[in-house]
Tab-separated table of N, CA and C in Angstrom:
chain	number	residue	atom	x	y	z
A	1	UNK	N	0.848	-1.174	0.000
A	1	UNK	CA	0.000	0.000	0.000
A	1	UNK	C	0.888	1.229	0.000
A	2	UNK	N	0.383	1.890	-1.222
A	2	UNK	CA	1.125	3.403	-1.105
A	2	UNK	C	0.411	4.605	-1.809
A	3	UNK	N	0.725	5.954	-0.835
A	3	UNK	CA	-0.140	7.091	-1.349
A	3	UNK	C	0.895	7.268	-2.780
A	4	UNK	N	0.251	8.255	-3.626
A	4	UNK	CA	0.862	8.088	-5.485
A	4	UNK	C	1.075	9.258	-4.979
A	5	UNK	N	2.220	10.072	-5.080
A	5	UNK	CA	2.835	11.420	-5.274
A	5	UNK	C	3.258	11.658	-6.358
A	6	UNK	N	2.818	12.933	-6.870
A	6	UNK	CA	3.181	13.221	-7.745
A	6	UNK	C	2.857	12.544	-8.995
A	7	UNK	N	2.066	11.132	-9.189
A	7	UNK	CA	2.210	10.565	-10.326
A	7	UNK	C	3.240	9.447	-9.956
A	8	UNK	N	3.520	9.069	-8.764
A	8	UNK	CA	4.835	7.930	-8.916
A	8	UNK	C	4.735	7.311	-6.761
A	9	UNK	N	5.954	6.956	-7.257
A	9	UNK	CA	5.295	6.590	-5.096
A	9	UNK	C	6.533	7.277	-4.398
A	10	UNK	N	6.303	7.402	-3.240
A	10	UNK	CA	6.978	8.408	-2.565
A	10	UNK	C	8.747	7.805	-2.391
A	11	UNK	N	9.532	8.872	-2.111
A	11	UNK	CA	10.952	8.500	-2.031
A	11	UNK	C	11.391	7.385	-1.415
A	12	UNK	N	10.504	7.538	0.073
A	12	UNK	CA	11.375	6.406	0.877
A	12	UNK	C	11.206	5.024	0.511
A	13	UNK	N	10.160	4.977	-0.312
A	13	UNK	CA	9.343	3.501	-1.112
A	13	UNK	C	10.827	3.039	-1.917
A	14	UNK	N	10.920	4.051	-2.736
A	14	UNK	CA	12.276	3.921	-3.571
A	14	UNK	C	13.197	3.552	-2.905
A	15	UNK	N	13.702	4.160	-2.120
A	15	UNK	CA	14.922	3.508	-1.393
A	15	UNK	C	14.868	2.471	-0.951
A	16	UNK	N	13.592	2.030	-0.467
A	16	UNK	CA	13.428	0.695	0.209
A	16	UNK	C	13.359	-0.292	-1.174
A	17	UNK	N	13.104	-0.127	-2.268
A	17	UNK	CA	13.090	-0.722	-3.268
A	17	UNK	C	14.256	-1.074	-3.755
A	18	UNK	N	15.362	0.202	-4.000
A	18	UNK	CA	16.844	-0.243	-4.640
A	18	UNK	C	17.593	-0.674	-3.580
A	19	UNK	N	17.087	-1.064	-2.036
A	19	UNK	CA	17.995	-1.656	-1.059
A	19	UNK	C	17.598	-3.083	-0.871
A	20	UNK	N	16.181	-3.395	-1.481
A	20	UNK	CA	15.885	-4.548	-1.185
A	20	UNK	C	15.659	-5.717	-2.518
A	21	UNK	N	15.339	-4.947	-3.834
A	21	UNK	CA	14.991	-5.349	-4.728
A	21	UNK	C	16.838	-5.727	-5.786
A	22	UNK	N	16.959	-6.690	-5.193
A	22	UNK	CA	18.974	-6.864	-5.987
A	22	UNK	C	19.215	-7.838	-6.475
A	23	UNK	N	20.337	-7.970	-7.247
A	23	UNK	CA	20.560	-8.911	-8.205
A	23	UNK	C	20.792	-9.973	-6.993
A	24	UNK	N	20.468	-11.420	-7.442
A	24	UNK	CA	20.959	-12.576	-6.522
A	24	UNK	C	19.745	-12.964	-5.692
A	25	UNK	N	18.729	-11.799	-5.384
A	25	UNK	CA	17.572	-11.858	-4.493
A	25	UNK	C	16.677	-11.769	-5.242
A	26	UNK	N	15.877	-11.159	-5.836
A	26	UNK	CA	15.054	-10.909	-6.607
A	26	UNK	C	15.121	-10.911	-8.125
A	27	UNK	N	15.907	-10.803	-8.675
A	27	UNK	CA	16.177	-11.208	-10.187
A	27	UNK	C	17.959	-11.669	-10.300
A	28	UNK	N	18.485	-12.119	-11.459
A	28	UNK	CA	19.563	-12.790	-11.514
A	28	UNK	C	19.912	-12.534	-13.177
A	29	UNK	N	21.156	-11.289	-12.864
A	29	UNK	CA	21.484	-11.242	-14.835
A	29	UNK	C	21.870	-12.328	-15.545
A	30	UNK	N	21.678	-12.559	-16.311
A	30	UNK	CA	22.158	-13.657	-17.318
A	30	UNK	C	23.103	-13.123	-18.556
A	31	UNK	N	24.139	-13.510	-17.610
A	31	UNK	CA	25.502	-13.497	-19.180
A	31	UNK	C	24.839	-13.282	-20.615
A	32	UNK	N	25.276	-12.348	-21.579
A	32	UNK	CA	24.989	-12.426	-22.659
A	32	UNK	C	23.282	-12.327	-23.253
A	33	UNK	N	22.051	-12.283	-21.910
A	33	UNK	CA	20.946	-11.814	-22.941
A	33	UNK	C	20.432	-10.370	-22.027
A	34	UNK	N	19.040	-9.578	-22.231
A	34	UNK	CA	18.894	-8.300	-22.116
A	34	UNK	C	18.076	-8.571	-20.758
A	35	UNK	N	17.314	-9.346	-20.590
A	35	UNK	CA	16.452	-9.766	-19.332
A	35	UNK	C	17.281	-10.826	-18.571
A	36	UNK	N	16.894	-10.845	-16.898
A	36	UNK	CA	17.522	-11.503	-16.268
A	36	UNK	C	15.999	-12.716	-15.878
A	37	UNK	N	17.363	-13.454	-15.331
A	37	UNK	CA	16.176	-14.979	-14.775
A	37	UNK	C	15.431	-14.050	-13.447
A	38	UNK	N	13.927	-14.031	-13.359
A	38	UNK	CA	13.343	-14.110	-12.399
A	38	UNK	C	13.201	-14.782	-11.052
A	39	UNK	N	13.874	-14.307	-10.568
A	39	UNK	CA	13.988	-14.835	-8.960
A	39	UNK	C	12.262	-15.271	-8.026
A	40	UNK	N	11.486	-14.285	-8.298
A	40	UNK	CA	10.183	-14.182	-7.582
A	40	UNK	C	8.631	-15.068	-8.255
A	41	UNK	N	9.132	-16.054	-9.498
A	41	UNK	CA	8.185	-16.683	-9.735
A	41	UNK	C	7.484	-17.346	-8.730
A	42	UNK	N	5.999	-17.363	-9.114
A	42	UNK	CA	4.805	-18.291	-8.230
A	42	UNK	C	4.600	-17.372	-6.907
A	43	UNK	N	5.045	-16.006	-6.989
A	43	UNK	CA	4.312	-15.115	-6.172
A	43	UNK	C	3.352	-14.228	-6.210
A	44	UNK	N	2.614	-13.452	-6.129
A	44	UNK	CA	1.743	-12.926	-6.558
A	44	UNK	C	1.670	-11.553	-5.727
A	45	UNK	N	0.926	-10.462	-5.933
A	45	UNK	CA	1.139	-8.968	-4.989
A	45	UNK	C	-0.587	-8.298	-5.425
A	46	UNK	N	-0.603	-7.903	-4.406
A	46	UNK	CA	-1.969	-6.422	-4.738
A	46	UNK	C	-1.270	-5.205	-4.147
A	47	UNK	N	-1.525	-4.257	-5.084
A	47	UNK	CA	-1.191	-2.975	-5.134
A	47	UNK	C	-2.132	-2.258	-4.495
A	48	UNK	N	-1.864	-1.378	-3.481
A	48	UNK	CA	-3.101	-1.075	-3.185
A	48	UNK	C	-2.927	0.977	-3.090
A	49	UNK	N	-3.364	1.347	-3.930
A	49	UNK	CA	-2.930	3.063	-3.747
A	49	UNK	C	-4.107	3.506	-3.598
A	50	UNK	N	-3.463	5.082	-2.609
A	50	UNK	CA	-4.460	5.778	-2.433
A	50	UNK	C	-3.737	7.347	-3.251
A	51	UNK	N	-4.696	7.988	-3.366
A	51	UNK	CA	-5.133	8.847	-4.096
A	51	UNK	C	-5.723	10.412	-3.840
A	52	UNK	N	-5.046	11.078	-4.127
A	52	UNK	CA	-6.288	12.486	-4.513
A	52	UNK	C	-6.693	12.623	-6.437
A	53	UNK	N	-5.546	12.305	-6.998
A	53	UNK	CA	-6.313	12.365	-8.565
A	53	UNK	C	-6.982	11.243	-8.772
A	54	UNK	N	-8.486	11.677	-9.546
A	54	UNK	CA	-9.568	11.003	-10.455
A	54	UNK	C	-8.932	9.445	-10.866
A	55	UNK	N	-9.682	8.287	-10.809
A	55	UNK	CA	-8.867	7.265	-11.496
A	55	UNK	C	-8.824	7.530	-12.817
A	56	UNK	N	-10.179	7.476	-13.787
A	56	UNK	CA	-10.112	8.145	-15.055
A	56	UNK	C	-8.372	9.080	-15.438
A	57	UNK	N	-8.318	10.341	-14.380
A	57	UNK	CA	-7.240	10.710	-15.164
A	57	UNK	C	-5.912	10.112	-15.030
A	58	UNK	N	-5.891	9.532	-13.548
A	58	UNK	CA	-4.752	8.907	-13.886
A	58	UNK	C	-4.628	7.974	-14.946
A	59	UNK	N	-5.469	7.124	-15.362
A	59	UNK	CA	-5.562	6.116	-16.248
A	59	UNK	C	-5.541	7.109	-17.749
A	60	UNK	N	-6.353	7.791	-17.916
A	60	UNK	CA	-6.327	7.904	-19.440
A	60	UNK	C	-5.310	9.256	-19.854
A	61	UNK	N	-5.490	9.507	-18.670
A	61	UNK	CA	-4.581	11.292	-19.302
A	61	UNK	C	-2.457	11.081	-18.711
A	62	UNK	N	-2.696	10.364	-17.817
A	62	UNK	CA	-1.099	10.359	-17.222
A	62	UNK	C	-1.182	8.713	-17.833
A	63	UNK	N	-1.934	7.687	-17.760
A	63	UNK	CA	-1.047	6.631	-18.524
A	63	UNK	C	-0.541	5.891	-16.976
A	64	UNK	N	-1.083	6.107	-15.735
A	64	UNK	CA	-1.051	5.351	-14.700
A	64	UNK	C	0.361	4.867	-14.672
A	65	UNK	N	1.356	6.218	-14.342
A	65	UNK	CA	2.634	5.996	-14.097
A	65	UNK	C	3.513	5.393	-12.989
A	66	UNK	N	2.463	5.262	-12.238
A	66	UNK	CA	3.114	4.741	-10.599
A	66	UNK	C	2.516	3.108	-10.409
A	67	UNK	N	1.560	2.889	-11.085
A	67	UNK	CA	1.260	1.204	-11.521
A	67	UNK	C	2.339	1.152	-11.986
A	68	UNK	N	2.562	1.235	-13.477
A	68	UNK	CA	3.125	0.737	-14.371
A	68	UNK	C	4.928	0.363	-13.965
A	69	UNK	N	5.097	1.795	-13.399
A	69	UNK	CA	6.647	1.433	-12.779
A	69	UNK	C	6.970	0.230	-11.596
A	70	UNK	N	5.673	0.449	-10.517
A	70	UNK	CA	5.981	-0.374	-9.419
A	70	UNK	C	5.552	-1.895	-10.411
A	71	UNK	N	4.091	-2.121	-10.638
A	71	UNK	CA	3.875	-3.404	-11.300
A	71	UNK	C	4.621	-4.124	-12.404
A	72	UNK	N	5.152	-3.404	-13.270
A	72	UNK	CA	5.958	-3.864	-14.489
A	72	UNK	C	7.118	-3.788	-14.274
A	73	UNK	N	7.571	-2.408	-13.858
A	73	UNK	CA	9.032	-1.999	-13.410
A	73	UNK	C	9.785	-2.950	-12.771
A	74	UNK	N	9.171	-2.925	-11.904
A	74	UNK	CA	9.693	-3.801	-10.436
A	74	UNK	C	8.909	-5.462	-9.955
A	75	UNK	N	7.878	-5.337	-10.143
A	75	UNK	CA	7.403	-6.721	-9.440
A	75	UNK	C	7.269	-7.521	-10.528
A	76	UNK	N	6.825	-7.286	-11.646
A	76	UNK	CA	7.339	-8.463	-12.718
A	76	UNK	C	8.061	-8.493	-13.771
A	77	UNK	N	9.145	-7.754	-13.598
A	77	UNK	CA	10.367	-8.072	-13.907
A	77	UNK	C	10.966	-9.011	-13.273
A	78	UNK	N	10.706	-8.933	-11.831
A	78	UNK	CA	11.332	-9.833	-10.879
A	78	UNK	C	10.436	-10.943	-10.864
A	79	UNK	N	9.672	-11.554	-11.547
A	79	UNK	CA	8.332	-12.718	-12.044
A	79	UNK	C	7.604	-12.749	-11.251
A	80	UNK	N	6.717	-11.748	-10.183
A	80	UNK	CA	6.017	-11.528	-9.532
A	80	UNK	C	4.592	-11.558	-10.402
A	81	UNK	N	3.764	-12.536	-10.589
A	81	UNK	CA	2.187	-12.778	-11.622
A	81	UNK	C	1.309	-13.742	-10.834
A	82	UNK	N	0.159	-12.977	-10.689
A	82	UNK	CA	-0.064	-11.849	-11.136
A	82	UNK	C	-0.122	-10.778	-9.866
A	83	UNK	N	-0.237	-9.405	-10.765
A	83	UNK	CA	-0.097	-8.157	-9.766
A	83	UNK	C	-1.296	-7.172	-10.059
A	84	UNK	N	-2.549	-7.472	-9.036
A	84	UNK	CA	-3.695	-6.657	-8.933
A	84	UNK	C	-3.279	-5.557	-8.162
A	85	UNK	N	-4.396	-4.668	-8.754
A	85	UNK	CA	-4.282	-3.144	-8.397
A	85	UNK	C	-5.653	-2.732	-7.738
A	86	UNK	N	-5.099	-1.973	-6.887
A	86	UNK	CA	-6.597	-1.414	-5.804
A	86	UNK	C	-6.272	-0.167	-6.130
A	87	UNK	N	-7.016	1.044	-6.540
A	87	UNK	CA	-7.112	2.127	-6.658
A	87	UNK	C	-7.734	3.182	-5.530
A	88	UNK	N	-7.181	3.764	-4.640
A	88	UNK	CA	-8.361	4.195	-3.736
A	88	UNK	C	-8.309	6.038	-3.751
A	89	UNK	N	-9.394	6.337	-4.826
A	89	UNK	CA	-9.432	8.231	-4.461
A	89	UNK	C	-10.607	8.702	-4.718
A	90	UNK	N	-10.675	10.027	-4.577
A	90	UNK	CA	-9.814	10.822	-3.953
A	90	UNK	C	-10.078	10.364	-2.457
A	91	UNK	N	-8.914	11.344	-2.083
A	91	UNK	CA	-8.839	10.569	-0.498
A	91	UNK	C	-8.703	12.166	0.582
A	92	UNK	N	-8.394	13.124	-0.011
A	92	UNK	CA	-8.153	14.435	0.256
A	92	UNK	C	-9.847	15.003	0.972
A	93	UNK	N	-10.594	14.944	0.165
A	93	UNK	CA	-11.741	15.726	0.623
A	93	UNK	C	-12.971	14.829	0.582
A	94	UNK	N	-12.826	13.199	1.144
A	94	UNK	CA	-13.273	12.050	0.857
A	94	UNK	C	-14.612	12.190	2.751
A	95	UNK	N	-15.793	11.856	2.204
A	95	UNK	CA	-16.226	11.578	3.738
A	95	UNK	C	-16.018	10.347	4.174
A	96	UNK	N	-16.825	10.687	5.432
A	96	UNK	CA	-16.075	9.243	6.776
A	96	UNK	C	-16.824	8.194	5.592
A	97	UNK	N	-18.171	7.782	5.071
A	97	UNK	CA	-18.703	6.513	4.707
A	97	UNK	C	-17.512	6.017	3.694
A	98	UNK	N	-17.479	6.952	2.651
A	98	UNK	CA	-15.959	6.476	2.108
A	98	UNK	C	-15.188	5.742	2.391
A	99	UNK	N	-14.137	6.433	3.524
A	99	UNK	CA	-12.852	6.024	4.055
A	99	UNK	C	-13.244	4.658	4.475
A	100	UNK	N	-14.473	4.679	5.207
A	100	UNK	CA	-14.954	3.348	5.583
A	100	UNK	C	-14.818	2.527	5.464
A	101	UNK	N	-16.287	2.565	3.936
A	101	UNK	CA	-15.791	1.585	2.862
A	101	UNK	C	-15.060	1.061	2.548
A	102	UNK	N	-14.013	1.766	1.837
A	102	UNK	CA	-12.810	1.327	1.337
A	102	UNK	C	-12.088	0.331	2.860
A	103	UNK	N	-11.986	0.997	4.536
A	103	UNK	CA	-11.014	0.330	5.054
A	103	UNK	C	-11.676	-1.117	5.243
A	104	UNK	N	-13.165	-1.361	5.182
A	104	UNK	CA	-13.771	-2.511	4.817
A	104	UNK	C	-13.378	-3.261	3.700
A	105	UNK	N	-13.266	-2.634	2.581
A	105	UNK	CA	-12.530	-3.735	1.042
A	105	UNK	C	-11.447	-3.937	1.497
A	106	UNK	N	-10.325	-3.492	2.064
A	106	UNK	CA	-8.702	-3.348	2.492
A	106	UNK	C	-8.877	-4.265	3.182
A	107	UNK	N	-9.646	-4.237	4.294
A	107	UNK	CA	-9.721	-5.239	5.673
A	107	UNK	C	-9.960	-7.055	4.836
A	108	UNK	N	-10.916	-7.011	4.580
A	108	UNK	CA	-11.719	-8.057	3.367
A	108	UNK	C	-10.038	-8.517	2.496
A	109	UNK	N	-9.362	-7.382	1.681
A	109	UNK	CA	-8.573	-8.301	0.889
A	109	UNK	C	-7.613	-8.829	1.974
A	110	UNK	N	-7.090	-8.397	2.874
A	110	UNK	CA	-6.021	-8.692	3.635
A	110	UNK	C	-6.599	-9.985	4.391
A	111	UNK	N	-7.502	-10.306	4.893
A	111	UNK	CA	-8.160	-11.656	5.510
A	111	UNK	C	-8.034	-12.775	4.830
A	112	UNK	N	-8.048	-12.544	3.000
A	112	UNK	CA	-8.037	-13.255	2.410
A	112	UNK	C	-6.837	-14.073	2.148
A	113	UNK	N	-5.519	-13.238	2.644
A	113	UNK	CA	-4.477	-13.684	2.543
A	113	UNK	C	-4.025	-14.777	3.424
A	114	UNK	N	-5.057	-15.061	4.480
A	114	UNK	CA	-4.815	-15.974	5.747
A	114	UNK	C	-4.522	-17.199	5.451
């Protein structure tokens, strides 16, 4: 779970990403071709972001840049499949039934993981 800044996920996400996400652990270069062997096959992830921009615009006008990097970029490159996405906005000027809601779907997917 992460709030989308800016269009992307926040710094410290990153850092925790290029300190944890490394060759030998999570993917493995292979001499001589352009992709490496996937370390993280037969795992699977939900994305779960929250939001102040529209899903619509993130999706059709920005091209859903902070999916695409964390889900493609990073989790299946490293053979992480499949990787669902929870969208949650706006979240800025959102009422309580809202927030609710949603911490009810959140609560619900996370149980499921038991």
């Amino acid at each position: 779970m992460f709030p989308m800044w800016w269009y992307g996920y926040p710094a410290i996400m990153k850092g925790f990403i290029d300190r944890v996400f490394l060759p030998g652990i999570t993917y493995q270069p292979i001499e001589g071709k352009s992709l490496p062997e996937k370390l993280l096959k037969g795992k699977s992830a939900r994305l779960i972001i929250t939001a102040d921009t529209p899903k619509w615009y993130d999706f059709l006008i920005m091209k859903s840049p902070a999916i695409n990097q964390f889900k493609n970029g990073t989790l299946k490159f490293c053979g992480v499949n499949p990787v669902r996405t929870t969208y949650i906005a706006s979240i800025k000027k959102s009422s309580s039934n809202f927030r609710t809601s949603w911490l009810k779907k959140v609560t619900f997917l996370g149980e499921r993981l038991k």
